[in-house]
Amino acid sequence: MFTESDIKNVSLEKSVESVNFCAAWPAAKTGLELLKNIVKNPVVKGLIGMIINVGDGLCPSR
């Protein structure tokens, strides 16, 4: 589970003092996919889909 201080220290670069975005992405993506299935508003669904696409682009699967 992430704390508020972890969220403030998210980074795309690897460093000891920050949480790596790509390390957190799989869990975040799962949560976004679940949220996308719950939400009824098509605009919000589209925004969530865009966020997922950006995250996938930044952190391609290994």
Coordinates of N, CA and C in Angstrom, one line a residue:
M1 N 0.8 -1.2 0.0 CA 0.0 0.0 0.0 C 0.9 1.2 0.0
F2 N 0.5 2.2 -0.8 CA 1.3 3.4 -0.9 C 0.8 4.4 0.1
T3 N 1.7 5.2 0.7 CA 1.4 6.3 1.6 C 1.4 7.6 0.8
E4 N 0.9 8.6 1.4 CA 0.9 10.0 0.8 C 2.3 10.4 0.4
S5 N 3.3 10.1 1.2 CA 4.6 10.5 0.9 C 5.2 9.7 -0.3
D6 N 4.7 8.5 -0.5 CA 5.1 7.7 -1.6 C 4.6 8.3 -2.9
I7 N 3.3 8.7 -2.8 CA 2.7 9.3 -4.0 C 3.4 10.6 -4.4
K8 N 3.8 11.4 -3.5 CA 4.5 12.6 -3.8 C 5.9 12.4 -4.4
N9 N 6.5 11.2 -4.2 CA 7.8 10.9 -4.7 C 7.8 10.0 -5.9
V10 N 6.8 9.9 -6.6 CA 6.7 9.0 -7.8 C 7.6 9.6 -8.9
S11 N 8.4 8.8 -9.5 CA 9.3 9.2 -10.5 C 9.5 8.2 -11.7
L12 N 9.8 8.7 -12.9 CA 10.1 7.8 -14.0 C 11.5 7.3 -14.0
E13 N 12.3 7.9 -13.1 CA 13.7 7.5 -13.0 C 13.9 6.6 -11.8
K14 N 14.9 5.7 -11.9 CA 15.2 4.9 -10.8 C 16.0 5.6 -9.8
S15 N 15.6 5.6 -8.5 CA 16.4 6.2 -7.5 C 16.0 5.6 -6.2
V16 N 16.9 5.7 -5.2 CA 16.6 5.1 -3.9 C 15.4 5.8 -3.2
E17 N 15.4 7.1 -3.3 CA 14.4 7.9 -2.6 C 13.1 8.1 -3.3
S18 N 12.8 7.5 -4.4 CA 11.5 7.7 -5.1 C 10.9 6.3 -5.5
V19 N 9.6 6.3 -5.6 CA 8.9 5.2 -6.1 C 9.0 5.2 -7.6
N20 N 9.4 4.1 -8.2 CA 9.4 4.1 -9.7 C 8.0 3.9 -10.2
F21 N 7.6 4.8 -11.2 CA 6.3 4.7 -11.7 C 6.0 3.3 -12.4
C22 N 7.0 2.8 -13.1 CA 6.8 1.5 -13.8 C 6.6 0.4 -12.8
A23 N 7.2 0.5 -11.6 CA 7.0 -0.5 -10.6 C 5.6 -0.5 -10.1
A24 N 5.0 0.7 -10.0 CA 3.7 0.8 -9.5 C 2.6 0.7 -10.5
W25 N 3.0 0.7 -11.8 CA 2.0 0.7 -12.9 C 1.1 -0.5 -13.0
P26 N 1.7 -1.7 -12.8 CA 0.7 -2.9 -12.9 C -0.4 -2.8 -12.0
A27 N -0.2 -2.4 -10.7 CA -1.3 -2.3 -9.7 C -2.2 -1.2 -10.1
A28 N -1.6 -0.1 -10.5 CA -2.5 1.1 -10.9 C -3.3 0.8 -12.1
K29 N -2.8 0.1 -13.0 CA -3.5 -0.3 -14.3 C -4.7 -1.2 -13.9
T30 N -4.4 -2.2 -13.0 CA -5.5 -3.1 -12.6 C -6.6 -2.3 -12.0
G31 N -6.3 -1.4 -11.1 CA -7.3 -0.5 -10.5 C -8.1 0.3 -11.5
L32 N -7.4 0.9 -12.4 CA -8.0 1.7 -13.5 C -8.9 0.8 -14.3
E33 N -8.5 -0.4 -14.7 CA -9.4 -1.2 -15.5 C -10.6 -1.6 -14.7
L34 N -10.5 -1.9 -13.4 CA -11.7 -2.2 -12.6 C -12.6 -1.0 -12.6
L35 N -12.1 0.2 -12.4 CA -12.8 1.4 -12.3 C -13.5 1.7 -13.6
K36 N -12.8 1.4 -14.7 CA -13.4 1.6 -16.1 C -14.6 0.8 -16.3
N37 N -14.6 -0.5 -15.7 CA -15.8 -1.4 -15.8 C -16.9 -1.0 -15.0
I38 N -16.7 -0.2 -13.9 CA -17.7 0.2 -13.0 C -18.4 1.5 -13.5
V39 N -17.6 2.4 -14.0 CA -18.1 3.8 -14.4 C -19.0 3.6 -15.6
K40 N -20.1 4.4 -15.6 CA -21.1 4.4 -16.7 C -20.9 5.6 -17.7
N41 N -20.3 6.7 -17.2 CA -20.1 7.8 -18.0 C -19.1 7.6 -19.2
P42 N -19.5 7.7 -20.4 CA -18.6 7.4 -21.5 C -17.4 8.3 -21.6
V43 N -17.5 9.6 -21.2 CA -16.4 10.5 -21.2 C -15.4 10.1 -20.1
V44 N -15.8 9.7 -19.0 CA -14.9 9.2 -17.9 C -14.2 7.9 -18.4
K45 N -15.0 7.0 -19.0 CA -14.4 5.8 -19.5 C -13.3 6.0 -20.5
G46 N -13.6 7.0 -21.4 CA -12.6 7.4 -22.4 C -11.3 8.0 -21.7
L47 N -11.5 8.8 -20.7 CA -10.3 9.4 -20.0 C -9.5 8.3 -19.3
I48 N -10.2 7.4 -18.7 CA -9.5 6.3 -18.0 C -8.7 5.4 -19.0
G49 N -9.4 5.2 -20.2 CA -8.7 4.5 -21.3 C -7.5 5.2 -21.8
M50 N -7.5 6.5 -21.9 CA -6.4 7.3 -22.3 C -5.2 7.2 -21.3
I51 N -5.6 7.2 -20.0 CA -4.6 7.1 -18.9 C -3.9 5.8 -19.0
I52 N -4.7 4.7 -19.2 CA -4.1 3.4 -19.4 C -3.2 3.3 -20.6
N53 N -3.6 3.9 -21.7 CA -2.7 3.9 -22.9 C -1.4 4.6 -22.6
V54 N -1.5 5.8 -21.9 CA -0.3 6.5 -21.6 C 0.7 5.7 -20.7
G55 N 0.1 5.1 -19.7 CA 0.8 4.3 -18.7 C 1.5 3.1 -19.5
D56 N 0.7 2.4 -20.4 CA 1.3 1.3 -21.1 C 2.4 1.8 -22.0
G57 N 2.3 3.0 -22.6 CA 3.3 3.6 -23.4 C 4.6 3.9 -22.7
L58 N 4.4 4.4 -21.4 CA 5.6 4.7 -20.6 C 6.3 3.4 -20.0
C59 N 5.5 2.4 -19.8 CA 6.0 1.2 -19.1 C 5.5 0.0 -19.9
P60 N 6.1 -0.3 -21.1 CA 5.7 -1.5 -21.8 C 5.9 -2.7 -21.0
S61 N 5.1 -3.7 -21.3 CA 5.2 -5.0 -20.6 C 6.5 -5.7 -20.9
R62 N 7.0 -6.4 -19.9 CA 8.3 -7.0 -20.0 C 8.2 -8.3 -20.7

